[in-house]
Tab-separated table of C-alpha atoms in Angstrom:
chain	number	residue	atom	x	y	z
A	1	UNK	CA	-21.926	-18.062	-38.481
A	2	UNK	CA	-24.002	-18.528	-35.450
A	3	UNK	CA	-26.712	-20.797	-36.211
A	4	UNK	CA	-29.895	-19.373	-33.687
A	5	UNK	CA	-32.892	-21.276	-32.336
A	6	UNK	CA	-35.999	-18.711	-32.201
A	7	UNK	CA	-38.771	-20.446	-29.784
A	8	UNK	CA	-41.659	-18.217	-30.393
A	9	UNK	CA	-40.723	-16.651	-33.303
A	10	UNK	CA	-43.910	-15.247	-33.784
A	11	UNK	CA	-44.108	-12.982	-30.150
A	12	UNK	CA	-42.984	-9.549	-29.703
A	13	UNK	CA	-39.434	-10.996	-28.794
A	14	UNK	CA	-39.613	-13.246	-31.447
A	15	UNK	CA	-40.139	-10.656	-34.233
A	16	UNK	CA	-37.266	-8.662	-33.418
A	17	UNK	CA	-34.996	-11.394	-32.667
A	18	UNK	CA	-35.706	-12.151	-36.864
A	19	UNK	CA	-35.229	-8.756	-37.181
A	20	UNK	CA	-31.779	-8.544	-35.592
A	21	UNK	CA	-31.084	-11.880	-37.540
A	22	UNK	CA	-32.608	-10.258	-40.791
A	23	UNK	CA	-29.906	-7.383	-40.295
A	24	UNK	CA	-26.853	-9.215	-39.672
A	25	UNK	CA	-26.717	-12.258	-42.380
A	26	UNK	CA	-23.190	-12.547	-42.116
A	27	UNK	CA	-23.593	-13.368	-38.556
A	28	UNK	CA	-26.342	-15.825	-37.902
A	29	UNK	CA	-29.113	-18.199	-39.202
A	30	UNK	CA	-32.138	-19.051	-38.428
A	31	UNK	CA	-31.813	-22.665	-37.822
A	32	UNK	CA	-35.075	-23.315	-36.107
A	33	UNK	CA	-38.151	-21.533	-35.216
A	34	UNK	CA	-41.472	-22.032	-33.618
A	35	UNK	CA	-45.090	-20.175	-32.759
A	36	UNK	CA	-48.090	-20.827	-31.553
A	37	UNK	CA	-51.323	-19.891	-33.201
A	38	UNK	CA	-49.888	-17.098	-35.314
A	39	UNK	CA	-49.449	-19.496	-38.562
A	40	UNK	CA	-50.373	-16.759	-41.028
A	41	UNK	CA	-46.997	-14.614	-39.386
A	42	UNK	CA	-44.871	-17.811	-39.115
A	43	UNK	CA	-45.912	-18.765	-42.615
A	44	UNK	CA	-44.313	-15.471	-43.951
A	45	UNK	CA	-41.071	-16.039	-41.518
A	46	UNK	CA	-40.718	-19.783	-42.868
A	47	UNK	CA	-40.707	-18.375	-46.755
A	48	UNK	CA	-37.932	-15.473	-45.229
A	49	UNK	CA	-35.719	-17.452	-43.219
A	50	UNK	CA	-36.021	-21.196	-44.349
A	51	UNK	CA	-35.103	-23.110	-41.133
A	52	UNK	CA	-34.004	-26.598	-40.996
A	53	UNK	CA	-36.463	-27.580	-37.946
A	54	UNK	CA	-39.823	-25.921	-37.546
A	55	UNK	CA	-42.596	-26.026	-34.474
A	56	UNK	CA	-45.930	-25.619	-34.419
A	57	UNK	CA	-48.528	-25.455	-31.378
A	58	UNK	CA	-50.929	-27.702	-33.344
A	59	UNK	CA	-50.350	-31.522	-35.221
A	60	UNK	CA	-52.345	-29.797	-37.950
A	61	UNK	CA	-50.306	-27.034	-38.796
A	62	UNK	CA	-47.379	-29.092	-39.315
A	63	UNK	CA	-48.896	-30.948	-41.439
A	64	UNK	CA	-50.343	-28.322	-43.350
A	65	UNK	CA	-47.227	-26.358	-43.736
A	66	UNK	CA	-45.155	-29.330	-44.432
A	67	UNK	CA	-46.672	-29.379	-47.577
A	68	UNK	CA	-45.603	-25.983	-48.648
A	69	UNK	CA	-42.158	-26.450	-47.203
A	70	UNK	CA	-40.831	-29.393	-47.696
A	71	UNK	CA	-37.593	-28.730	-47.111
A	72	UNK	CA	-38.031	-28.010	-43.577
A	73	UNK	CA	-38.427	-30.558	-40.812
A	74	UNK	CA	-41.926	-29.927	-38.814
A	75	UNK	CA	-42.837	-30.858	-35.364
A	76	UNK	CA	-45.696	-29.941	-32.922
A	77	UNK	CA	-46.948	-29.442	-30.007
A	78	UNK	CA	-44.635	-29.653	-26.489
A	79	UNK	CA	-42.581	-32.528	-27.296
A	80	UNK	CA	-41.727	-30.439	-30.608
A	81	UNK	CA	-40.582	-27.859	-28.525
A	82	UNK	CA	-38.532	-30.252	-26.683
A	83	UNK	CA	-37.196	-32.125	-29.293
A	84	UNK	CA	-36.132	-29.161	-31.888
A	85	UNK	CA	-34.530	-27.870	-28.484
A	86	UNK	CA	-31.955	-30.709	-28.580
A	87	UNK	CA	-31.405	-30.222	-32.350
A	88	UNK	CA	-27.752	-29.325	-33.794
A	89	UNK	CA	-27.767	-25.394	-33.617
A	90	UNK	CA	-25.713	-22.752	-31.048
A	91	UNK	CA	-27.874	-20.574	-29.289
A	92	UNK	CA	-31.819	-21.206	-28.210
A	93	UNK	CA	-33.649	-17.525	-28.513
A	94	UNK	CA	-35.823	-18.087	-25.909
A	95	UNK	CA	-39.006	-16.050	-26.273
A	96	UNK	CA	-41.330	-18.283	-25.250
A	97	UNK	CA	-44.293	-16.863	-23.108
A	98	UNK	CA	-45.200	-18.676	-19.062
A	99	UNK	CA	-44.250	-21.653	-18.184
A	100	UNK	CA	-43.871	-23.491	-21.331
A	101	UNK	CA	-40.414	-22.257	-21.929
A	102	UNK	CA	-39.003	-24.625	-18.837
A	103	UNK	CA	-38.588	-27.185	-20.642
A	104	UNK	CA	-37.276	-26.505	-23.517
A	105	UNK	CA	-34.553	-24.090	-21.856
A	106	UNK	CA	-33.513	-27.284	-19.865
A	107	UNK	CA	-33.033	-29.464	-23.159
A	108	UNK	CA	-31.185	-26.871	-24.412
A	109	UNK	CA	-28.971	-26.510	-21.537
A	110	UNK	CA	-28.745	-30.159	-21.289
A	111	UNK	CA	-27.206	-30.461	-24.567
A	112	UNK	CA	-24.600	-28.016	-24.629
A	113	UNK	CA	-26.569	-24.655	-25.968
A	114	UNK	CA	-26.295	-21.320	-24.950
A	115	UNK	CA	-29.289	-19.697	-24.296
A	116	UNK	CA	-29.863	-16.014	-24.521
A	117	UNK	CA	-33.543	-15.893	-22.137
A	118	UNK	CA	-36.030	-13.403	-22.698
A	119	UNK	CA	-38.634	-16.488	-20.836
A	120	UNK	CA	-38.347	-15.238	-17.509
A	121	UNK	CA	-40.378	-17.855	-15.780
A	122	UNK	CA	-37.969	-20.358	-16.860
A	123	UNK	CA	-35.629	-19.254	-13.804
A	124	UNK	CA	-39.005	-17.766	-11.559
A	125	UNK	CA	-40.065	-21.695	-11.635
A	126	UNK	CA	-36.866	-23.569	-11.828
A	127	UNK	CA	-34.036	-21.322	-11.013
A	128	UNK	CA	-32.231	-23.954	-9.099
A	129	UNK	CA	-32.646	-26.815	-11.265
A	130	UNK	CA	-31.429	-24.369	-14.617
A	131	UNK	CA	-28.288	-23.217	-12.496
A	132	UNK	CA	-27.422	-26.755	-11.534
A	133	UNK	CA	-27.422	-27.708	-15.348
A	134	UNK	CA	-25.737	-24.390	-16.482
A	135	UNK	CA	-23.060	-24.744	-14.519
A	136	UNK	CA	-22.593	-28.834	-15.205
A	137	UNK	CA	-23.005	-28.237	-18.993
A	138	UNK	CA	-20.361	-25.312	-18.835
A	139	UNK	CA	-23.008	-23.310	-20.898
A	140	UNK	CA	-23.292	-19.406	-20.939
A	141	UNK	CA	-27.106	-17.718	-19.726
A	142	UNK	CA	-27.659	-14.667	-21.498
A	143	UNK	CA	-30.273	-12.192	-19.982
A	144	UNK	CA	-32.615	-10.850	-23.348
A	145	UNK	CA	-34.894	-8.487	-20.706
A	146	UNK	CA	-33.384	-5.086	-20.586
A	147	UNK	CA	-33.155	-4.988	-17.345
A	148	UNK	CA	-31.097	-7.984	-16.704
A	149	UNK	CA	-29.005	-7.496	-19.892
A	150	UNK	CA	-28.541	-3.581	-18.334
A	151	UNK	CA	-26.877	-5.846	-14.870
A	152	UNK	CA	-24.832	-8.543	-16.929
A	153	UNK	CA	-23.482	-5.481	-19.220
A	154	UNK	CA	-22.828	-3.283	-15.395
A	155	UNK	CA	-20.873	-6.485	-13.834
A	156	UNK	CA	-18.979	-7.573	-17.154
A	157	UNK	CA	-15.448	-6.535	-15.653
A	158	UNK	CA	-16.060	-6.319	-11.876
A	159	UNK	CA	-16.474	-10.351	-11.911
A	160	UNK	CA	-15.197	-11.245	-8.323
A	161	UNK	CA	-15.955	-7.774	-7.379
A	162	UNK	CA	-18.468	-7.645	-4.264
A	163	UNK	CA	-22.296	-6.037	-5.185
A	164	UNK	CA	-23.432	-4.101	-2.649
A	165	UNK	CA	-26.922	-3.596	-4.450
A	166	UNK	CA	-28.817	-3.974	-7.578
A	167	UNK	CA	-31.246	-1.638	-8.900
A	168	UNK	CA	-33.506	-2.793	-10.705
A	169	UNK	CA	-35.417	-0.081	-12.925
A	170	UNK	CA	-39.014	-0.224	-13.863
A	171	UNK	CA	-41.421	2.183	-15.887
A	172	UNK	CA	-43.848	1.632	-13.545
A	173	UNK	CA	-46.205	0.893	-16.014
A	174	UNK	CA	-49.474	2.788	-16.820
A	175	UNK	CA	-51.026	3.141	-13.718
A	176	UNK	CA	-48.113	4.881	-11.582
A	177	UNK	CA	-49.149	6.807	-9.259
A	178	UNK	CA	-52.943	4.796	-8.753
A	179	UNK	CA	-54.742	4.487	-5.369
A	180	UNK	CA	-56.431	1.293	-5.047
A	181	UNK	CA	-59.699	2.905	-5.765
A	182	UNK	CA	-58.700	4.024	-9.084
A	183	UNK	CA	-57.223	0.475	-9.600
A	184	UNK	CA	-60.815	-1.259	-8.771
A	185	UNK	CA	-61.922	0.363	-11.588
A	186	UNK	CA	-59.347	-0.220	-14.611
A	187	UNK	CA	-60.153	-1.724	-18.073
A	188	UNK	CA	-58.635	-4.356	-20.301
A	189	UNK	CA	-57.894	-1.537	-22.674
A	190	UNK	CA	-56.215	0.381	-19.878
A	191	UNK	CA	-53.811	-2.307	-18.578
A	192	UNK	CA	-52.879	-3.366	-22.288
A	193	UNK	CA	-51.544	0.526	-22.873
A	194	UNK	CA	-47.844	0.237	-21.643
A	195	UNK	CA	-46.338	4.046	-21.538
A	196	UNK	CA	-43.170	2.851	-23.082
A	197	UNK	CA	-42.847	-1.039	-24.248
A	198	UNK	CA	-44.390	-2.961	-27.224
A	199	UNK	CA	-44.869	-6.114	-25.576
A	200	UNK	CA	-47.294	-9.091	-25.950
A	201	UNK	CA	-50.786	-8.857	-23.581
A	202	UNK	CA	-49.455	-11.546	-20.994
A	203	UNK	CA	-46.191	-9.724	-20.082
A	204	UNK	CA	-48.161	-5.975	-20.532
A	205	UNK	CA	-50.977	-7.056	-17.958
A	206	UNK	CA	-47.788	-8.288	-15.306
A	207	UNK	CA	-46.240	-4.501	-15.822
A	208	UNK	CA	-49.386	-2.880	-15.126
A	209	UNK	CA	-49.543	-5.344	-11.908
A	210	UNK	CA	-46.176	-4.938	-11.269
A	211	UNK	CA	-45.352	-8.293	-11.371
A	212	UNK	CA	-43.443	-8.571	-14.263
A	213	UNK	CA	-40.772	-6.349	-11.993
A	214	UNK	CA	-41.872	-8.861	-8.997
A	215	UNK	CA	-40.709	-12.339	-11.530
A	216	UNK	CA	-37.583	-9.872	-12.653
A	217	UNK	CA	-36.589	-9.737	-9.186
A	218	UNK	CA	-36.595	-13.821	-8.268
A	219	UNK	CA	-34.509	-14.167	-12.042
A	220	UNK	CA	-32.284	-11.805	-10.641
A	221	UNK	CA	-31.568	-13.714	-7.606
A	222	UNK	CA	-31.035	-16.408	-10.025
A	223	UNK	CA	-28.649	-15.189	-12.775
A	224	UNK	CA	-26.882	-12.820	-10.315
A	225	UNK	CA	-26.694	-15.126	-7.211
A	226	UNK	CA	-27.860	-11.954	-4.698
A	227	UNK	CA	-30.053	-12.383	-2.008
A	228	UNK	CA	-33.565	-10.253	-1.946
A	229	UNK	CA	-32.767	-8.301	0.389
A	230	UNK	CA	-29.649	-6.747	-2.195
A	231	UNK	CA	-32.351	-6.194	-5.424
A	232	UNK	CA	-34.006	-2.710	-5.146
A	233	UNK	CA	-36.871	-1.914	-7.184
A	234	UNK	CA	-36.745	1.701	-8.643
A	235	UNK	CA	-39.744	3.476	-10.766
A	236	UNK	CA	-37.889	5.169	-13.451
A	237	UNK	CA	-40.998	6.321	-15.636
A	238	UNK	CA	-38.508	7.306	-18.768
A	239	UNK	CA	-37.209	3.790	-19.070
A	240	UNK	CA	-33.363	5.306	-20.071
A	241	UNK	CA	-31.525	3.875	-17.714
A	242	UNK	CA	-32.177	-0.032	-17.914
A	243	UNK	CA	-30.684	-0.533	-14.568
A	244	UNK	CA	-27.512	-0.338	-12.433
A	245	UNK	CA	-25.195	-2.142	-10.096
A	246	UNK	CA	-23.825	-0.563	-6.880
A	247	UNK	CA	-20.501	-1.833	-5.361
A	248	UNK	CA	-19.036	-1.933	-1.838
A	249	UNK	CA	-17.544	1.307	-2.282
A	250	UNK	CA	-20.367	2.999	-3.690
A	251	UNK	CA	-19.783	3.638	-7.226
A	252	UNK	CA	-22.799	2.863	-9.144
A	253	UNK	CA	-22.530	1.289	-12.812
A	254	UNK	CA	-25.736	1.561	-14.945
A	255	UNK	CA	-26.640	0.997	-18.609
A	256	UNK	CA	-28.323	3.659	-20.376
A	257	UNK	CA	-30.258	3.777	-23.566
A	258	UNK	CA	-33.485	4.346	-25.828
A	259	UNK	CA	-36.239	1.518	-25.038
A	260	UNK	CA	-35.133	-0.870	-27.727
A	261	UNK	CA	-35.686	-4.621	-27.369
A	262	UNK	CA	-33.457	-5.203	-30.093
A	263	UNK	CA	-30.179	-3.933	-28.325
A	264	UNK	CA	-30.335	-6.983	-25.727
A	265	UNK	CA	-31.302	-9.279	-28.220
A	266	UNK	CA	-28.003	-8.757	-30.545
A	267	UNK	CA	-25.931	-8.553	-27.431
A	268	UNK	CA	-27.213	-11.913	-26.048
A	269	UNK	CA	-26.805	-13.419	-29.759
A	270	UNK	CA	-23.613	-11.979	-30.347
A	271	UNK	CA	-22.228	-12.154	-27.365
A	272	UNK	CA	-19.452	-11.345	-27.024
A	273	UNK	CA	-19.247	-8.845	-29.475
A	274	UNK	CA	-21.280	-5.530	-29.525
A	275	UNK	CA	-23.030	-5.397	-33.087
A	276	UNK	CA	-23.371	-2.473	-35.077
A	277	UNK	CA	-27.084	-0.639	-35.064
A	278	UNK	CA	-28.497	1.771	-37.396
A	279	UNK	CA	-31.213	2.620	-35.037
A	280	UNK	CA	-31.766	6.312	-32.999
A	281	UNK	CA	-29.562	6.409	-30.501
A	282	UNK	CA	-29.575	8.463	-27.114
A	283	UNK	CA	-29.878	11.705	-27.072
A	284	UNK	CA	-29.101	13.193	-23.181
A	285	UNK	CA	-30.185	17.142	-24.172
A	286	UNK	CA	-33.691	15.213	-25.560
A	287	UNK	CA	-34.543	11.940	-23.777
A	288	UNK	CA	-31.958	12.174	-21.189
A	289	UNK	CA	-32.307	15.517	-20.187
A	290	UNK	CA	-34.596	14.701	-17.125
A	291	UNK	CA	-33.983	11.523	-15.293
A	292	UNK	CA	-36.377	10.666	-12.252
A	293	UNK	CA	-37.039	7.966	-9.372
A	294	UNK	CA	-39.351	6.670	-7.230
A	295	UNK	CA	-39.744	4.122	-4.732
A	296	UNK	CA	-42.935	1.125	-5.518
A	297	UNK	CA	-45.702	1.605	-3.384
A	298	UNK	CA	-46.345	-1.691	-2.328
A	299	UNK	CA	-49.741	-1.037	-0.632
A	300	UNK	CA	-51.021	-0.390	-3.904
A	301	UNK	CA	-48.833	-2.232	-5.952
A	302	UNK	CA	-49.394	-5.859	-3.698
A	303	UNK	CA	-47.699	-8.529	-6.787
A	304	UNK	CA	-44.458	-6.756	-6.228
A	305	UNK	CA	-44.548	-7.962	-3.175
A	306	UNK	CA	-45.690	-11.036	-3.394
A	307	UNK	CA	-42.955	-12.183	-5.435
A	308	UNK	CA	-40.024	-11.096	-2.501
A	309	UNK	CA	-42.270	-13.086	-0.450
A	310	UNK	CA	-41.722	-16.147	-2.360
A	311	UNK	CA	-38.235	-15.524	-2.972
A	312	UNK	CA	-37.427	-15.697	0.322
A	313	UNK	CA	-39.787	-18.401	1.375
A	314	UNK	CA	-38.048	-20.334	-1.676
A	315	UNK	CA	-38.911	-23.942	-2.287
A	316	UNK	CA	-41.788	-24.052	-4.903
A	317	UNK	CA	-43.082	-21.343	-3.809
A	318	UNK	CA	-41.874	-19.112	-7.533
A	319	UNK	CA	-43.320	-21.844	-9.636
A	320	UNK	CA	-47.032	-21.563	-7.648
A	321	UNK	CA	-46.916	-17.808	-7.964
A	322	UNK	CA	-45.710	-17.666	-11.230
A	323	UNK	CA	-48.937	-20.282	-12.527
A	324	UNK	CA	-51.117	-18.662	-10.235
A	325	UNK	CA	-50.365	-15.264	-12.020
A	326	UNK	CA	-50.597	-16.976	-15.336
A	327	UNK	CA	-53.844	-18.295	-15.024
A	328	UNK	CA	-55.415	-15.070	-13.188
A	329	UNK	CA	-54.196	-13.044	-16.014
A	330	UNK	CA	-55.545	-15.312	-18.663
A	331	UNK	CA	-58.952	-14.883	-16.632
A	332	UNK	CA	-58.485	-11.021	-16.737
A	333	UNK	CA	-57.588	-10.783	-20.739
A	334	UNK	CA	-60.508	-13.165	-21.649
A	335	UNK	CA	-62.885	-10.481	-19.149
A	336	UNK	CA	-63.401	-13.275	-16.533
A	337	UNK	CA	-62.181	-11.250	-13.665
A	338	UNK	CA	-61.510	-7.542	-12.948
A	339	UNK	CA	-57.860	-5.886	-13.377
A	340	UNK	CA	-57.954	-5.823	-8.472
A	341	UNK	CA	-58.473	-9.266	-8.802
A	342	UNK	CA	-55.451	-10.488	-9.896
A	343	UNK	CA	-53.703	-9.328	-6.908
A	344	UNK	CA	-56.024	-10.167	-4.536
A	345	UNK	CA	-56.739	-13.985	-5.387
A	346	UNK	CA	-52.474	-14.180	-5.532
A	347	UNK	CA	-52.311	-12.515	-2.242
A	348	UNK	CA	-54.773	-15.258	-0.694
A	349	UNK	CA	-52.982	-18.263	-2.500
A	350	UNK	CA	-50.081	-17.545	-1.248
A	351	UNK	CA	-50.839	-16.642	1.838
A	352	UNK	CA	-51.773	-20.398	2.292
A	353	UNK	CA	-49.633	-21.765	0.072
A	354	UNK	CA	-47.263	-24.446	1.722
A	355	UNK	CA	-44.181	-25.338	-0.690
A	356	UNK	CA	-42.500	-28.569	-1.779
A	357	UNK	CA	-38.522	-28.340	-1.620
A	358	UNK	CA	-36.230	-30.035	-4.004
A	359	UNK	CA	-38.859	-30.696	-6.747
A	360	UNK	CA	-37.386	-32.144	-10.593
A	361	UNK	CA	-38.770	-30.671	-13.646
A	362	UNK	CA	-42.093	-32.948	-13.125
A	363	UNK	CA	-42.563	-31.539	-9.920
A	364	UNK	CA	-42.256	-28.092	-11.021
A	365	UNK	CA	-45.130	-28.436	-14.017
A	366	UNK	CA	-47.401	-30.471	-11.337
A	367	UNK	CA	-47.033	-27.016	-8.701
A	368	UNK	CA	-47.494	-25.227	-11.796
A	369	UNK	CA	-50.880	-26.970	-12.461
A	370	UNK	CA	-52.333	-27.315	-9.114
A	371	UNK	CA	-51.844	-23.715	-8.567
A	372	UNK	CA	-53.666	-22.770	-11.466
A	373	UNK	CA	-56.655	-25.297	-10.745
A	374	UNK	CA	-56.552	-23.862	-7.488
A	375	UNK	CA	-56.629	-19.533	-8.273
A	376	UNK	CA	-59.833	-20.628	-11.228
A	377	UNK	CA	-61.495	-21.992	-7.867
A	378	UNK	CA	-61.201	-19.487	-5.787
A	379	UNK	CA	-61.973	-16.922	-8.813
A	380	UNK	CA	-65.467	-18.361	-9.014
């Protein structure tokens, strides 16, 4: 019985992590979960899943629910987060959403847990200092987003073996195929309408930029130890193939499948077994029948590049783009910019941007805040 960690238990990730939990009682526990301003939702989950530790955003909530549940321990706020992460269970769910799931990743590691990540700017901001501790702790990283669980699943086998390229798929999100006319004149409504994922509005707004592909690309580099020039972006608008790894004699391995959150998430918690699903699965004469790819158009599409660009400048220069982005797209979802300007304020901050080498964990949330001070000024 794996005892499981769910931080954000309340997000998209978080939902059908429970679920996957929910399915397979003979398998894990929820141990410990957290949310943020959902309390109505994680009020339901506590009564359903009785965890020993619980998190909330706000000292109030705890309080408040502490009443109702006294059985369960409550903390708050981000030293909640970091001390549940330390807390006696075997693998940290993290679904956390921006930056605030460094942290808390990095306690984990610190203290033995595996971590099956679905918080991508964990390793965008502080890839180097999370594989130093991975590796020291002797703990396993488990990718959660398809698209890196698709390239852990293709290289599973073939360790030692040389890569001669990953491809990296991507829906292209629901503006494919846009001049940068027609993007000057997109809604909030329009950018939350993914094509083909149910995903919160933070990571929804990045796929309609692009740069959710453009932060999938510096993990990459991370968990796969490639260099940029080896990750290939393709636009693959059905979203069946996940992605694929090419060798040195090239044979190309991919992972194929229905868009289904919930297949990474019991891999990475059951690791390494394959669990059992009752969901629909492929169907190659339906939803495979037609496969198709196309290369990014960068012109249009400017995040995507913007994040190779600070990949291969390196340094802090993920962690400023990745709180840059943050804050521009929490400007665009509360209507304070338009849908253009989020790539055109990141493409002038970084084109200035001068980065710090070797920063700690500190260091990293201080980049992380000066960038995002710095984007609301030059938004005004």
């Amino acid at each position: 019985m794996k005892k499981i960690a769910v931080f954000g238990a309340t997000g998209s990730i978080g939902t059908q992590s429970l679920q996957v939990i929910r399915e397979n009682p003979d398998r894990f526990r929820a141990f410990c979960l957290t949310c943020g301003r959902n309390t109505s939702l994680f009020e339901e989950q506590l009564k359903e899943f009785k965890p020993e530790i619980a998190v909330t955003q706000m000292e109030e909530d705890a309080i408040r629910l502490s009443k109702s549940f006294p059985e369960t321990d409550f903390l708050w706020g981000r030293e909640g987060l970091k001390e549940a992460a330390k807390a006696d269970y075997h693998v940290m769910l993290n679904g956390l959403v921006g930056i605030m799931g460094l942290e808390p990743t990095y306690m984990a590691v610190k203290t033995g847990k595996d971590i099956a990540l679905a918080n991508k700017e964990t390793l965008v901001a502080g890839g180097a200092i999370i594989e130093k501790a991975t590796c020291e702790a002797g703990v396993k990283l488990l990718p959660v987003d398809s698209e890196h669980s698709a390239i852990f699943q293709c290289i599973e086998g073939n360790e030692g073996r040389k890569i001669k390229k990953i491809l990296l798929t991507c829906s292209g999100g629901p503006f494919r195929g846009k001049t940068l006319e027609e993007l000057e004149a997109v809604t909030l409504e329009q950018a939350l309408n993914h094509p083909k994922w149910s995903m919160g509005p933070k990571i929804t707004v990045d796929s309609a930029t692009l740069m959710n592909k453009g932060l999938e690309v510096i993990e990459a580099k991370w968990l796969f130890n490639v260099e940029p020039a080896k990750i290939q972006v393709l636009i693959h608008p059905q979203s069946i193939l996940h992605s694929a790894v090419e060798y040195m004699d090239n044979s190309v391995i991919g992972q194929m499948g229905l868009p289904d959150m919930k297949i990474p998430i019991s891999l990475a918690l059951g690791y390494p077994d394959r669990i059992s699903s009752n969901e629909k699965s492929l169907n190659f004469f339906e939803e495979a029948s037609r496969l198709t790819f196309e290369r990014p158009d960068t012109q249009v599409f400017k995040c995507l590049e913007l994040a190779y660009r600070a990949l291969e400048a390196g340094g802090s220069c993920g962690a400023a783009l990745n709180g840059a982005n943050e804050a521009l797209v929490g400007m665009f979802l509360e209507k304070k910019i338009r849908f253009i300007e989020i790539q055109r304020i990141l493409d002038k901050f970084m084109e200035g941007y001068e980065p710090v080498y070797n920063a700690d964990i500190s260091g990293i949330l201080e980049i992380d805040r000066e960038a995002r001070i710095r984007v609301a000024e030059m938004a005004k």
